[in-house]
Amino acid sequence: MSTLIADRYRLEGRLGSGGMSTVHLAFDERLERLVAVKLLAEHLADDPAFVSRFQREALAAARLIHENIVQVFDSGLDPDTDQHFIVMEYIEGQSGAEILRARGWLPAEEALPIIVACCAGLDYAHRKGVVHRDVKPGNILRANDLRVKLADFGIAKATEQSSITQAGSVLGTAAYLAPEQGRGEEAGPPADIYALGVVTYQMLSGRLPFEGKSLTELALKQQGERPPPLHTLVSGVSPALASAVDVALRLEPHLRYPTALDMGRALEDGARGIRPGAGAAIVPPLPGEFGDDTDATVVAGRGRSATVAAAGATTRISRPREPREPRAAPPRREATRRPAQRPQHGRRPPPPPQGDRPPHDNARLFAVLAGIVAVVVVAVIIILSLGGSSGTVSLPFSHYSQHAQTAVQQMQQTVDDNQQ
């Protein structure tokens, strides 16, 4: 006989289990629909801390209504079984963990829509003051119709409420923990961005960026090593996309993407070959990126420029633009020109040597001289017709020199001789 929870939800089969709870497929007899029911583990029901955490999960998740977040319908304590429960929408499909177990890795064109959808869901939750704190492939669901939902805010907490984590305790799966979570520090939105960066790296390459047998070993690798760039592991990943994933995996929280939405934009840009910082997403610069050792961070601006705060000073910086295709160069001329020399200030450039006069200048001079000779001949004829004493005109053409100045003098002398 099947179990009935809250006199309404009939359990039909187990969907999965974790350290805190077990998830069952159930039928809502009142609304006649399939739902997923999460039951708190029996051995934890007597622990007030776990019960409180379980109840906070229901309250936090119930505030989130988004197309990329599994919706919570109901929660409470079943009086008959004395079990705490949460009722959620049922997603018929596969989790990210099941996809990776079956296929190992996904090509970028299939993995990125999943991650970008998770970015949208996380951004909504963060704006509502809720941090997931347990982002991993098992909590990412892809429906058969390819809808993507982020599930199981099982250890989420409202950021405006007091912490429910005791000092030194760490929650979540170790491989996806942000460095600050490994140090026992407060987990904020940057921790979710880091975890989603790990999921992205794993989906694209089939391996984790850091692997360790213990939390201490994992933390040491995070502090002292950098994961192999994705484009060196997977031929289908471009350097721009690899860089976009690397920003989410930065050690310091303030150097990661300021919002999950910026991460999604950067991944989409990276798939198109646009490096982080050259597209629409805000990407905090690394220390020393602007020529000094100041720990600079982008604090405002979503356009082509951003405001950077560094050591108490605020500077406006421009984003690097996307490189354009080189323009075609104009066709080269066969004859090369000598570069013109600028004359010195206050001095005229020296005239070119006479012996270097080009041939076309000599031809022009001869044409001028021929015109002068014609004018002189006409003048002489006019003078003789007006009563000159002599009936002949002597034009000693053989005495003309090719030099312009000598030719002019000779022609002037001829005119003077014919006037006498």
mmCIF file of C-alpha atoms in Angstrom, residues 338-342:
data_model
loop_
_atom_site.group_PDB
_atom_site.id
_atom_site.type_symbol
_atom_site.label_atom_id
_atom_site.label_comp_id
_atom_site.label_asym_id
_atom_site.label_seq_id
_atom_site.Cartn_x
_atom_site.Cartn_y
_atom_site.Cartn_z
ATOM 1 C CA ARG A 338 60.952 60.209 -53.488
ATOM 2 C CA PRO A 339 59.902 61.317 -50.018
ATOM 3 C CA ALA A 340 59.588 65.053 -49.778
ATOM 4 C CA GLN A 341 62.075 66.736 -47.447
ATOM 5 C CA ARG A 342 60.750 69.377 -45.139
#
